[in-house]
Each structure stands twice: as C-alpha cells, then as structure tokens.
C-alpha cells in the first residue's frame, strides 16, 4: 500500500522539522515547503493527501495558498496552523475548505491524532 503523503508548509524551519519527524514516524511520506511557491510546486509533482498549512507566511499567505491548493485539487485535505487571534482568517479558511485549525503553540499529540483520523479514518473502520 502506498504511504499517505503529508505536506508541511511553514516558514519556520523548526516547526517543519518537528512536524516532519512526528509524521514521518507515524509512517507518512513527508514533504516540506517554506513558502507558497515551493508548496504549489510540490503539490503539482507529488499530490499530498493532507497539507498542514501555516496561515502567516511571507509572500503568498496561507489563505492564498489554500485557494490555489483547492483549485489544483479539490479533494486535498488541509489543516491550518494559526497564531493566536487570527479568527477572521480562520473563518475564511473554513469557507475555502480547510478542515480545522490548530493555534500555535499547538499540542503535537492533538495534531497527530487529528491527522491520523483524517488519513486513516476509513481504514481504521475496516480493520475490526
């Protein structure tokens, strides 16, 4: 079975490394992008199953990236990562099709559980 692909989009290197370690050890194939341009290039070449997308990225912001992602692939699952107090942006992100958001500093376990639920939800049902 092919590994599910998770793309992490954040301009903070530390967060990308942390999330790549976490989701790599969960058995996902991980990709990272520091900005929207790289993120969209990866999506074209290696369409991910789920994208963890930071809202505040220099250049193309999270909402713009989200719009592009959904245009390229409407089925792509997107979870936003936001700073405290970006509620208006969160509302817009949800309208654009983001599944949920985590506020930084996020609880890594909560995020891991949420991603597993999104990517293994159907699968877990068939095992029992």
Coordinates of N, CA, C and O in Angstrom, one line a residue:
X1 N 0.8 -1.2 0.0 CA 0.0 0.0 0.0 C 0.9 1.3 0.0 O 1.9 1.3 0.7
X2 N 0.5 2.2 -0.8 CA 1.3 3.4 -0.8 C 1.2 4.2 0.5 O 0.1 4.3 1.1
X3 N 2.2 4.8 0.8 CA 2.2 5.7 2.0 C 1.4 6.9 1.7 O 1.4 7.5 0.6
X4 N 0.7 7.4 2.7 CA -0.1 8.7 2.6 C 1.0 9.8 2.6 O 2.0 9.7 3.4
X5 N 0.7 10.9 1.9 CA 1.7 12.0 1.8 C 1.1 13.2 2.6 O 0.0 13.6 2.4
X6 N 2.0 13.7 3.4 CA 1.7 14.9 4.2 C 2.7 16.0 3.8 O 3.9 15.8 3.9
X7 N 2.1 17.2 3.5 CA 3.0 18.3 3.1 C 2.8 19.3 4.3 O 1.7 19.7 4.7
X8 N 4.0 19.8 4.7 CA 4.0 20.8 5.8 C 4.5 22.1 5.2 O 5.6 22.2 4.7
X9 N 3.7 23.1 5.4 CA 4.0 24.4 4.8 C 4.1 25.4 5.9 O 3.1 25.8 6.6
X10 N 5.3 25.9 6.2 CA 5.5 26.8 7.3 C 6.9 27.5 7.1 O 7.8 26.9 6.6
X11 N 6.9 28.8 7.3 CA 8.2 29.5 7.1 C 9.2 29.3 8.2 O 10.4 29.6 8.1
X12 N 8.8 28.7 9.3 CA 9.7 28.4 10.5 C 10.3 27.0 10.3 O 9.6 26.0 10.4
X13 N 11.6 27.0 10.1 CA 12.3 25.7 9.9 C 12.0 24.7 11.1 O 11.8 23.6 10.8
X14 N 12.1 25.2 12.3 CA 11.9 24.4 13.5 C 10.6 23.6 13.5 O 10.5 22.4 13.8
X15 N 9.6 24.3 13.1 CA 8.2 23.7 13.1 C 8.2 22.6 12.0 O 7.7 21.5 12.2
X16 N 8.8 23.0 10.8 CA 8.8 22.0 9.7 C 9.5 20.7 10.2 O 9.0 19.6 9.9
X17 N 10.7 20.9 10.8 CA 11.5 19.7 11.2 C 10.7 18.9 12.2 O 10.6 17.7 12.1
X18 N 10.1 19.6 13.2 CA 9.3 18.9 14.2 C 8.2 18.1 13.6 O 8.0 16.9 13.9
X19 N 7.4 18.7 12.7 CA 6.3 18.0 12.2 C 6.7 16.9 11.2 O 6.0 15.9 11.1
X20 N 7.8 17.1 10.5 CA 8.3 16.0 9.6 C 8.7 14.8 10.4 O 8.4 13.7 10.0
X21 N 9.3 15.0 11.6 CA 9.7 13.9 12.4 C 8.5 13.2 12.9 O 8.4 12.0 12.9
X22 N 7.5 14.0 13.4 CA 6.4 13.3 14.0 C 5.6 12.5 13.0 O 5.3 11.4 13.2
X23 N 5.4 13.1 11.8 CA 4.5 12.4 10.8 C 5.3 11.4 10.0 O 4.8 10.4 9.6
X24 N 6.6 11.6 10.0 CA 7.5 10.5 9.4 C 7.4 9.3 10.3 O 7.3 8.2 9.8
X25 N 7.5 9.5 11.6 CA 7.5 8.3 12.5 C 6.1 7.7 12.6 O 6.0 6.5 13.0
X26 N 5.1 8.4 12.1 CA 3.7 7.8 12.0 C 3.6 7.0 10.7 O 2.5 6.4 10.5
X27 N 4.6 7.0 9.9 CA 4.6 6.2 8.7 C 4.1 6.9 7.5 O 3.8 6.3 6.4
X28 N 4.0 8.3 7.5 CA 3.7 9.0 6.3 C 4.9 9.5 5.6 O 6.0 9.6 6.2
X29 N 4.7 9.7 4.3 CA 5.8 10.3 3.5 C 5.6 11.8 3.7 O 4.5 12.3 3.4
X30 N 6.7 12.5 4.1 CA 6.5 13.9 4.4 C 7.3 14.8 3.4 O 8.3 14.4 2.9
X31 N 6.7 15.9 3.1 CA 7.3 16.9 2.3 C 7.2 18.2 3.0 O 6.3 18.4 3.8
X32 N 8.1 19.1 2.7 CA 8.1 20.4 3.4 C 8.3 21.6 2.4 O 9.0 21.4 1.4
X33 N 7.7 22.7 2.8 CA 7.9 23.9 1.9 C 7.9 25.1 2.9 O 7.1 25.2 3.8
X34 N 8.8 26.0 2.6 CA 8.9 27.2 3.4 C 8.1 28.4 2.9 O 7.9 29.4 3.6
X35 N 7.5 28.2 1.7 CA 6.7 29.3 1.1 C 5.7 28.7 0.1 O 5.7 27.5 -0.2
X36 N 4.8 29.5 -0.3 CA 3.7 29.1 -1.2 C 4.2 28.6 -2.5 O 3.6 27.6 -3.0
X37 N 5.1 29.2 -3.1 CA 5.6 28.8 -4.4 C 6.1 27.4 -4.4 O 5.8 26.6 -5.2
X38 N 7.0 27.1 -3.3 CA 7.5 25.7 -3.2 C 6.4 24.7 -2.9 O 6.3 23.6 -3.5
X39 N 5.5 25.1 -2.1 CA 4.3 24.3 -1.7 C 3.6 23.9 -3.0 O 3.3 22.7 -3.2
X40 N 3.3 24.8 -3.8 CA 2.4 24.5 -5.0 C 3.2 23.7 -6.0 O 2.6 22.8 -6.7
X41 N 4.5 23.9 -6.1 CA 5.4 23.0 -6.9 C 5.3 21.6 -6.5 O 5.2 20.6 -7.3
X42 N 5.4 21.4 -5.1 CA 5.3 20.0 -4.6 C 4.0 19.4 -4.9 O 3.9 18.2 -5.3
X43 N 2.9 20.2 -4.7 CA 1.5 19.6 -4.9 C 1.4 19.2 -6.4 O 0.7 18.2 -6.6
X44 N 2.0 19.9 -7.3 CA 1.9 19.5 -8.7 C 2.7 18.2 -8.9 O 2.2 17.3 -9.6
X45 N 3.8 18.0 -8.4 CA 4.7 16.8 -8.6 C 4.2 15.6 -7.8 O 4.2 14.5 -8.2
X46 N 3.9 15.9 -6.5 CA 3.7 14.8 -5.5 C 2.4 15.1 -4.8 O 2.4 15.5 -3.6
X47 N 1.2 15.0 -5.4 CA 0.0 15.5 -4.7 C -0.2 14.8 -3.3 O -0.3 13.6 -3.2
X48 N -0.1 15.7 -2.3 CA -0.3 15.2 -0.9 C -1.7 14.8 -0.6 O -2.6 15.3 -1.2
X49 N -1.9 13.9 0.4 CA -3.2 13.6 0.9 C -3.7 14.7 1.8 O -4.9 14.9 1.9
X50 N -2.7 15.2 2.6 CA -3.1 16.2 3.6 C -2.0 17.3 3.6 O -0.8 17.0 3.5
X51 N -2.4 18.6 3.8 CA -1.5 19.7 3.9 C -1.7 20.3 5.3 O -2.8 20.6 5.7
X52 N -0.6 20.5 6.0 CA -0.6 21.3 7.2 C 0.0 22.7 6.8 O 1.1 22.8 6.4
X53 N -0.9 23.7 6.9 CA -0.6 25.0 6.3 C -0.6 26.1 7.3 O -1.6 26.3 8.0
X54 N 0.5 26.8 7.4 CA 0.6 27.9 8.3 C -0.1 29.1 7.7 O 0.0 29.3 6.5
X55 N -0.9 29.9 8.5 CA -1.7 31.0 8.0 C -0.8 32.2 7.6 O -1.0 32.8 6.6
X56 N 0.3 32.4 8.4 CA 1.1 33.6 8.2 C 2.4 33.3 7.6 O 3.3 32.9 8.3
X57 N 2.4 33.3 6.3 CA 3.7 33.0 5.6 C 4.1 34.2 4.7 O 3.2 34.8 4.0
X58 N 5.3 34.7 4.8 CA 5.7 35.8 4.0 C 5.5 35.5 2.5 O 5.6 34.4 2.1
X59 N 5.1 36.6 1.8 CA 4.8 36.4 0.3 C 3.4 36.0 0.2 O 2.5 36.7 0.6
X60 N 3.1 34.8 -0.3 CA 1.8 34.3 -0.5 C 1.3 33.8 0.8 O 1.9 32.8 1.4
X61 N 0.2 34.3 1.4 CA -0.2 33.9 2.7 C -1.0 32.6 2.7 O -1.3 32.1 1.6
X62 N -1.3 32.1 3.8 CA -2.0 30.8 3.9 C -3.3 30.7 3.2 O -3.6 29.7 2.5
X63 N -4.1 31.8 3.2 CA -5.4 31.8 2.5 C -5.2 31.7 1.0 O -5.9 31.0 0.3
X64 N -4.2 32.5 0.5 CA -3.9 32.4 -1.0 C -3.4 31.0 -1.4 O -3.9 30.5 -2.4
X65 N -2.6 30.4 -0.5 CA -2.1 29.1 -0.8 C -3.2 28.1 -0.8 O -3.3 27.3 -1.7
X66 N -4.1 28.3 0.2 CA -5.3 27.4 0.3 C -6.1 27.5 -1.0 O -6.6 26.4 -1.5
X67 N -6.4 28.7 -1.4 CA -7.2 28.9 -2.7 C -6.6 28.1 -3.8 O -7.2 27.4 -4.6
X68 N -5.2 28.3 -4.0 CA -4.5 27.6 -5.1 C -4.6 26.1 -4.9 O -4.8 25.4 -5.9
X69 N -4.4 25.6 -3.7 CA -4.4 24.1 -3.4 C -5.8 23.6 -3.9 O -5.8 22.5 -4.5
X70 N -6.8 24.2 -3.5 CA -8.2 23.7 -3.7 C -8.5 23.8 -5.2 O -9.3 23.0 -5.7
X71 N -7.9 24.8 -5.9 CA -8.2 24.9 -7.3 C -7.5 23.7 -8.0 O -8.0 23.1 -8.9
X72 N -6.2 23.4 -7.6 CA -5.4 22.3 -8.2 C -6.0 21.0 -7.9 O -6.0 20.1 -8.7
X73 N -6.5 20.8 -6.6 CA -7.0 19.5 -6.2 C -8.1 19.7 -5.1 O -7.7 19.9 -3.9
X74 N -9.3 19.7 -5.5 CA -10.4 20.0 -4.5 C -10.5 19.0 -3.4 O -11.0 19.2 -2.4
X75 N -9.9 17.8 -3.6 CA -10.0 16.7 -2.6 C -9.0 16.8 -1.5 O -9.0 16.0 -0.6
X76 N -8.0 17.6 -1.7 CA -6.9 17.7 -0.8 C -7.4 18.1 0.6 O -8.3 19.0 0.7
X77 N -6.9 17.5 1.6 CA -7.3 17.8 3.0 C -6.3 18.9 3.5 O -5.1 18.7 3.4
X78 N -6.9 19.9 4.1 CA -6.0 21.0 4.6 C -6.3 21.3 6.1 O -7.5 21.5 6.4
X79 N -5.3 21.3 6.9 CA -5.4 21.7 8.3 C -4.6 23.0 8.5 O -3.4 23.0 8.1
X80 N -5.2 24.0 9.0 CA -4.5 25.3 9.1 C -3.7 25.4 10.5 O -4.2 24.8 11.5
X81 N -2.6 26.0 10.5 CA -1.9 26.4 11.7 C -1.9 27.9 11.9 O -1.5 28.6 10.9
X82 N -2.4 28.4 13.0 CA -2.6 29.8 13.1 C -2.0 30.3 14.4 O -1.8 29.6 15.3
X83 N -1.7 31.6 14.3 CA -1.2 32.3 15.5 C -2.5 32.7 16.3 O -3.6 32.7 15.7
X84 N -2.3 33.0 17.5 CA -3.5 33.4 18.3 C -4.2 34.6 17.7 O -3.5 35.6 17.3
X85 N -5.5 34.6 17.7 CA -6.2 35.8 17.3 C -6.4 36.1 15.8 O -6.8 37.1 15.4
X86 N -6.2 35.0 15.0 CA -6.4 35.2 13.5 C -7.8 34.7 13.2 O -8.0 34.0 12.2
X87 N -8.8 35.0 14.0 CA -10.1 34.4 13.8 C -10.8 34.7 12.5 O -11.5 33.8 11.9
X88 N -10.7 35.9 12.1 CA -11.3 36.3 10.8 C -10.7 35.5 9.7 O -11.4 35.0 8.8
X89 N -9.4 35.2 9.7 CA -8.8 34.4 8.7 C -9.2 33.0 8.8 O -9.3 32.3 7.8
X90 N -9.4 32.5 10.0 CA -9.8 31.1 10.2 C -11.2 30.9 9.6 O -11.4 29.9 8.9
X91 N -12.0 31.9 9.8 CA -13.4 31.7 9.3 C -13.3 31.6 7.7 O -14.0 30.8 7.1
X92 N -12.5 32.5 7.1 CA -12.4 32.5 5.7 C -11.7 31.2 5.2 O -12.2 30.6 4.2
X93 N -10.7 30.7 6.0 CA -10.1 29.4 5.6 C -11.1 28.3 5.6 O -11.1 27.4 4.7
X94 N -12.0 28.3 6.6 CA -13.0 27.2 6.7 C -14.0 27.3 5.5 O -14.3 26.3 4.9
X95 N -14.3 28.6 5.1 CA -15.2 28.7 3.9 C -14.5 28.3 2.7 O -15.1 27.8 1.7
X96 N -13.2 28.4 2.6 CA -12.4 27.9 1.5 C -12.2 26.4 1.5 O -11.6 25.9 0.5
X97 N -12.6 25.8 2.6 CA -12.4 24.3 2.6 C -11.4 23.7 3.5 O -11.2 22.5 3.5
X98 N -10.8 24.5 4.4 CA -9.9 23.9 5.4 C -10.8 23.1 6.4 O -11.9 23.5 6.7
X99 N -10.2 22.0 6.9 CA -11.0 21.1 7.7 C -11.1 21.7 9.2 O -12.1 21.5 9.8
X100 N -9.9 22.2 9.7 CA -9.8 22.6 11.0 C -8.6 23.5 11.2 O -7.8 23.6 10.2
X101 N -8.4 24.0 12.4 CA -7.2 24.7 12.6 C -6.6 24.4 14.0 O -7.3 24.0 14.9
X102 N -5.3 24.6 14.1 CA -4.6 24.5 15.4 C -3.9 25.8 15.7 O -3.3 26.4 14.8
X103 N -4.1 26.3 16.9 CA -3.5 27.5 17.3 C -2.1 27.2 17.8 O -1.9 26.3 18.7
X104 N -1.1 28.0 17.4 CA 0.3 27.8 17.9 C 0.4 28.5 19.3 O -0.3 29.5 19.5
X105 N 1.1 28.0 20.2 CA 1.8 26.7 20.1 C 0.8 25.6 20.2 O 0.1 25.5 21.2
X106 N 0.8 24.7 19.3 CA -0.2 23.6 19.3 C 0.3 22.4 20.1 O 1.5 22.2 20.3
X107 N -0.6 21.6 20.5 CA -0.3 20.3 21.1 C -0.1 19.3 20.0 O -0.9 19.0 19.3
X108 N 1.2 18.8 20.0 CA 1.6 18.0 18.9 C 0.8 16.7 18.9 O 0.5 16.1 17.8
X109 N 0.4 16.2 20.0 CA -0.4 14.9 20.1 C -1.8 15.1 19.5 O -2.3 14.3 18.8
X110 N -2.4 16.3 19.8 CA -3.7 16.5 19.3 C -3.6 16.6 17.8 O -4.5 16.1 17.1
X111 N -2.6 17.2 17.3 CA -2.4 17.4 15.8 C -2.2 16.0 15.2 O -2.8 15.7 14.2
X112 N -1.4 15.2 15.8 CA -1.1 13.8 15.3 C -2.4 13.0 15.2 O -2.7 12.3 14.2
X113 N -3.2 13.1 16.3 CA -4.5 12.4 16.3 C -5.4 12.8 15.2 O -6.0 12.0 14.5
X114 N -5.4 14.2 15.0 CA -6.3 14.7 14.0 C -5.9 14.3 12.6 O -6.7 13.9 11.8
X115 N -4.6 14.3 12.4 CA -4.1 13.9 11.0 C -4.4 12.4 10.8 O -4.8 12.0 9.8
X116 N -4.1 11.6 11.8 CA -4.4 10.1 11.7 C -5.8 9.9 11.4 O -6.2 9.0 10.6
X117 N -6.7 10.6 12.1 CA -8.1 10.5 11.9 C -8.5 10.8 10.5 O -9.3 10.1 9.8
X118 N -7.9 11.9 9.9 CA -8.2 12.3 8.6 C -7.7 11.3 7.5 O -8.4 11.0 6.6
X119 N -6.5 10.8 7.8 CA -5.9 9.9 6.8 C -6.1 8.4 7.0 O -5.9 7.7 6.1
X120 N -6.5 8.0 8.2 CA -6.7 6.6 8.4 C -8.1 6.3 8.8 O -8.5 5.2 9.2
X121 N -9.0 7.3 8.8 CA -10.4 7.2 9.3 C -11.1 6.0 8.7 O -11.6 5.1 9.4
X122 N -11.0 5.9 7.3 CA -11.8 4.8 6.6 C -11.1 3.5 6.9 O -11.8 2.5 7.2
X123 N -9.8 3.5 7.0 CA -9.0 2.3 7.1 C -9.3 1.7 8.5 O -9.5 0.5 8.6
X124 N -9.3 2.5 9.5 CA -9.4 2.0 10.9 C -10.8 1.3 11.0 O -10.9 0.3 11.7
X125 N -11.8 1.8 10.3 CA -13.1 1.1 10.3 C -13.1 -0.3 9.8 O -13.9 -1.1 10.2
X126 N -12.2 -0.6 8.8 CA -12.2 -1.9 8.2 C -11.4 -2.9 8.9 O -11.5 -4.1 8.7
X127 N -10.5 -2.5 9.9 CA -9.6 -3.5 10.5 C -10.3 -4.4 11.4 O -10.0 -5.6 11.5
X128 N -11.3 -3.9 12.2 CA -12.0 -4.7 13.1 C -13.1 -5.5 12.4 O -14.0 -6.0 12.8

